[in-house]
Coordinates of C-alpha atoms in Angstrom, one line a residue:
M1 CA -2.2 0.9 7.2
N2 CA -0.4 3.5 9.6
I3 CA -2.3 6.9 8.2
T4 CA -1.4 10.5 8.9
I5 CA -4.4 13.0 8.4
I6 CA -3.6 16.9 8.1
G7 CA -6.6 18.7 9.2
S8 CA -9.1 18.5 12.4
G9 CA -12.3 20.0 10.9
N10 CA -15.5 18.1 9.5
A11 CA -13.7 16.1 6.7
A12 CA -10.7 15.2 8.9
T13 CA -12.9 14.1 11.6
V14 CA -15.3 12.2 9.4
L15 CA -12.6 10.5 7.9
A16 CA -10.7 9.8 11.0
K17 CA -13.5 8.0 12.7
L18 CA -14.0 6.0 9.6
I19 CA -10.4 4.9 9.1
V20 CA -10.1 3.4 12.4
S21 CA -13.3 1.5 12.2
K22 CA -12.2 -0.2 9.5
G23 CA -9.2 -1.3 11.1
H24 CA -6.3 1.0 10.3
Q25 CA -3.9 3.3 12.5
I26 CA -4.0 7.0 12.9
R27 CA -0.3 7.7 13.5
D28 CA -0.8 11.5 13.7
I29 CA -3.8 14.3 13.5
V30 CA -2.2 17.5 12.1
A31 CA -3.6 20.9 12.7
R32 CA -3.0 24.3 12.5
N33 CA -4.4 24.6 16.2
L34 CA -2.7 22.0 18.6
K35 CA -5.8 22.3 20.9
S36 CA -7.7 20.8 17.8
A37 CA -5.3 18.2 17.0
V38 CA -5.6 17.4 20.9
E39 CA -9.4 17.0 20.9
L40 CA -9.5 14.5 17.4
T41 CA -6.9 12.2 18.7
A42 CA -8.5 11.8 22.3
Q43 CA -11.2 10.3 20.0
I44 CA -9.3 8.1 17.6
G45 CA -5.7 7.9 18.7
G46 CA -2.6 9.0 17.2
K47 CA -0.3 11.5 17.9
P48 CA -1.4 15.7 17.9
R49 CA 0.9 17.8 15.8
T50 CA 1.1 21.3 14.7
I51 CA 2.1 21.8 10.8
V52 CA 5.1 23.7 12.0
D53 CA 6.3 20.8 13.9
F54 CA 5.4 18.1 12.0
I55 CA 7.6 16.0 10.0
P56 CA 6.5 13.3 7.5
E57 CA 7.7 9.7 8.5
N58 CA 6.8 6.5 9.5
C59 CA 3.2 6.0 7.7
E60 CA 2.1 4.6 4.7
L61 CA -0.4 7.4 3.4
I62 CA -0.9 11.1 4.6
I63 CA -4.4 12.5 3.8
V64 CA -4.5 16.3 3.8
A65 CA -8.5 16.7 4.9
L66 CA -8.8 20.6 4.5
S67 CA -11.1 23.2 2.8
D68 CA -10.2 23.6 -1.3
N69 CA -8.7 26.8 -0.7
S70 CA -6.4 25.8 2.6
V71 CA -4.4 23.1 1.2
P72 CA -1.7 25.1 -1.1
D73 CA -0.9 27.0 2.0
A74 CA -1.1 24.0 4.3
I75 CA 1.2 22.1 2.7
A76 CA 4.1 24.8 1.4
G77 CA 7.4 23.7 2.1
I78 CA 6.7 20.4 3.8
D79 CA 8.8 17.9 1.6
F80 CA 6.8 14.5 2.0
K81 CA 9.6 12.5 0.0
E82 CA 8.2 9.1 -1.0
I83 CA 5.3 8.8 1.3
P84 CA 2.5 8.8 -0.8
I85 CA 0.2 11.9 -0.2
V86 CA -3.5 12.6 -1.4
H87 CA -6.1 15.4 -0.9
T88 CA -9.9 15.4 -0.6
A89 CA -10.4 18.4 -2.2
G90 CA -13.1 18.5 -5.0
S91 CA -12.1 21.1 -6.8
V92 CA -8.3 21.4 -6.4
S93 CA -6.1 19.9 -9.2
I94 CA -3.8 17.0 -8.2
H95 CA -1.0 18.7 -9.4
V96 CA -1.3 21.1 -6.2
L97 CA 1.0 18.3 -4.4
K98 CA 3.8 18.1 -7.0
N99 CA 6.3 19.9 -5.7
N100 CA 5.6 18.3 -2.1
A101 CA 6.1 14.6 -3.0
A102 CA 6.9 12.1 -5.4
N103 CA 3.8 10.2 -4.9
Y104 CA 0.4 11.7 -4.9
G105 CA -3.1 12.0 -5.9
V106 CA -6.7 12.9 -4.5
L107 CA -9.0 11.0 -2.5
Y108 CA -12.5 13.0 -3.0
P109 CA -15.3 12.0 -0.4
L110 CA -18.3 12.7 -2.3
Q111 CA -20.4 13.5 0.7
S112 CA -21.6 16.4 2.7
L113 CA -19.5 15.5 6.2
R114 CA -20.0 16.9 9.8
K115 CA -17.6 16.2 12.6
E116 CA -20.9 15.8 14.8
M117 CA -22.3 12.9 12.9
Q118 CA -23.1 10.1 14.9
D119 CA -23.5 7.9 12.2
I120 CA -21.4 7.8 8.9
P121 CA -23.4 7.5 5.7
P122 CA -22.1 5.7 2.8
I123 CA -19.2 8.0 1.0
P124 CA -18.6 7.1 -2.4
F125 CA -14.9 8.2 -3.3
L126 CA -13.0 9.7 -6.1
I127 CA -9.7 8.5 -6.7
E128 CA -6.7 9.9 -9.1
A129 CA -3.0 9.6 -8.8
N130 CA -0.2 10.6 -10.6
N131 CA 1.6 7.1 -11.5
E132 CA -0.1 3.5 -11.5
I133 CA 1.6 2.5 -8.2
T134 CA 0.3 4.7 -6.0
E135 CA -3.2 4.7 -8.0
R136 CA -3.5 0.9 -6.6
L137 CA -2.4 1.6 -3.3
I138 CA -4.7 4.7 -3.1
H139 CA -8.0 2.3 -4.7
E140 CA -6.9 -0.4 -2.4
F141 CA -7.3 1.7 0.7
A142 CA -10.3 3.3 -0.4
C143 CA -12.0 -0.1 -1.0
T144 CA -11.4 -0.7 2.7
I145 CA -13.6 2.0 4.0
S146 CA -15.9 2.3 1.0
D147 CA -17.9 0.1 -1.2
N148 CA -18.0 2.7 -4.1
V149 CA -14.8 3.7 -5.4
K150 CA -14.2 5.6 -8.6
T151 CA -11.1 6.2 -10.8
I152 CA -12.0 9.5 -12.2
G153 CA -10.0 12.4 -14.3
E154 CA -9.6 16.0 -12.3
D155 CA -12.2 17.3 -15.0
D156 CA -14.8 15.2 -14.5
R157 CA -14.1 15.4 -10.7
L158 CA -14.7 19.0 -11.1
R159 CA -18.1 18.9 -12.6
L160 CA -19.3 16.2 -10.0
H161 CA -18.1 18.8 -7.5
A162 CA -20.3 21.6 -9.2
A163 CA -23.2 19.5 -9.6
A164 CA -22.7 18.3 -5.7
V165 CA -23.1 22.1 -5.1
V166 CA -26.1 22.3 -6.8
V167 CA -27.7 19.1 -5.6
N168 CA -26.6 19.6 -1.8
N169 CA -25.4 23.2 -1.1
F170 CA -28.2 24.8 -3.5
T171 CA -30.9 22.7 -2.2
N172 CA -30.2 23.4 1.7
Y173 CA -30.4 27.1 0.6
L174 CA -34.2 26.4 -0.8
Y175 CA -34.9 24.8 2.5
T176 CA -33.4 27.9 4.5
L177 CA -35.8 30.4 2.0
A178 CA -38.8 28.4 3.2
E179 CA -37.9 27.6 6.6
N180 CA -37.5 31.5 6.7
F181 CA -40.9 32.4 4.7
C182 CA -42.5 30.0 7.4
L183 CA -41.5 31.5 10.6
Q184 CA -42.1 35.1 9.3
E185 CA -45.5 33.8 8.6
K186 CA -45.7 31.7 11.6
L187 CA -46.4 28.6 9.8
D188 CA -45.0 25.1 11.0
F189 CA -41.9 24.4 8.5
T190 CA -41.4 20.8 10.0
L191 CA -45.0 19.9 8.2
L192 CA -42.7 19.8 5.4
K193 CA -40.2 17.3 6.3
P194 CA -42.0 14.3 5.0
L195 CA -42.3 16.1 1.4
I196 CA -38.6 16.8 1.8
Q197 CA -37.9 13.1 2.7
E198 CA -40.2 11.7 0.2
T199 CA -38.9 13.8 -2.8
A200 CA -35.2 12.8 -2.2
D201 CA -36.3 8.9 -1.7
R202 CA -38.1 9.2 -4.9
I203 CA -34.9 9.9 -6.7
V204 CA -33.0 6.9 -5.4
N205 CA -34.2 4.3 -7.9
Q206 CA -35.6 7.2 -10.5
S207 CA -34.2 9.9 -12.9
P208 CA -35.5 13.4 -11.4
A209 CA -36.4 14.3 -14.7
T210 CA -39.3 12.2 -15.0
L211 CA -40.5 13.1 -11.4
Q212 CA -41.2 16.7 -11.8
T213 CA -44.5 17.9 -10.4
G214 CA -46.2 20.9 -9.5
P215 CA -47.5 24.2 -11.2
A216 CA -44.6 24.7 -13.6
I217 CA -44.8 21.6 -15.0
R218 CA -48.8 21.8 -15.4
N219 CA -48.4 25.5 -16.5
D220 CA -51.0 26.6 -14.0
V221 CA -50.4 30.4 -14.3
A222 CA -53.3 31.2 -12.0
T223 CA -51.4 29.1 -9.2
I224 CA -48.2 30.6 -10.1
E225 CA -49.6 34.4 -9.8
K226 CA -51.1 33.6 -6.5
H227 CA -47.5 32.1 -4.9
L228 CA -45.9 35.1 -6.6
A229 CA -48.4 37.6 -4.7
L230 CA -47.6 35.6 -1.2
V231 CA -44.2 35.8 -1.4
K232 CA -43.7 39.7 -2.8
D233 CA -42.3 40.8 0.3
Y234 CA -39.6 38.0 -0.1
P235 CA -37.6 39.5 -2.9
E236 CA -34.9 36.6 -2.4
L237 CA -37.8 34.0 -2.5
R238 CA -39.5 35.5 -5.1
N239 CA -36.6 36.0 -7.2
V240 CA -35.8 32.0 -6.8
Y241 CA -39.3 31.0 -7.7
D242 CA -39.4 33.1 -10.8
V243 CA -36.1 31.2 -12.1
M244 CA -37.0 28.1 -10.9
T245 CA -40.8 28.1 -12.5
E246 CA -39.0 29.6 -15.8
G247 CA -36.5 26.4 -15.9
I248 CA -39.4 24.1 -15.4
R249 CA -41.6 25.4 -17.9
K250 CA -39.0 25.3 -20.6
K251 CA -38.2 21.8 -19.8

């Protein structure tokens, strides 16, 4: 397919590379900043354009790969006519596109994407469309770039987006707190990385609910009190420790 991508950040870059690697062509990379568009087209082909001079034409699908809060402003005033257009935002309604296009939908990559990635990880895609023909086109396209494509409604997509924040953003925040604690206490944080990897690997084939370990699940009050004493000078970490411990105990 001949694809136009609006965006040049993390999601746009990774998706553009993935799309090209699967045999599709990039017609345009459209960005707010022409320099960003030029840099990306130098890697994957296509014509660099800015939102201001972009005229939708001669492509089979337009992908708006922008941060969730940027989508409405980026497409304001653009008439995409009959060209199918999708956005990739997890928390944005499909209907944000209804005033701009006759055929529109969602192509949400349920994955953490960074433009620096050398190897693209498996990406589940959650899709939705405003009509059957567009849904079929999006589904067929998504299946060329992923082995895991699900048609899913807006409400469930938002619920999965919330769950993704918990398993990705929140866990990374916990790693950050632990790393800071180790740095301040002159401990080697890298010693924890095999544990982090093992914990992540375990849930691939098992429910996390069956794998909980640690002093809270054992109700080991003595150890919990020792830990709380150790982190008393780290209020963020202590608060998280308290909340997590109580949550695990209740389970």
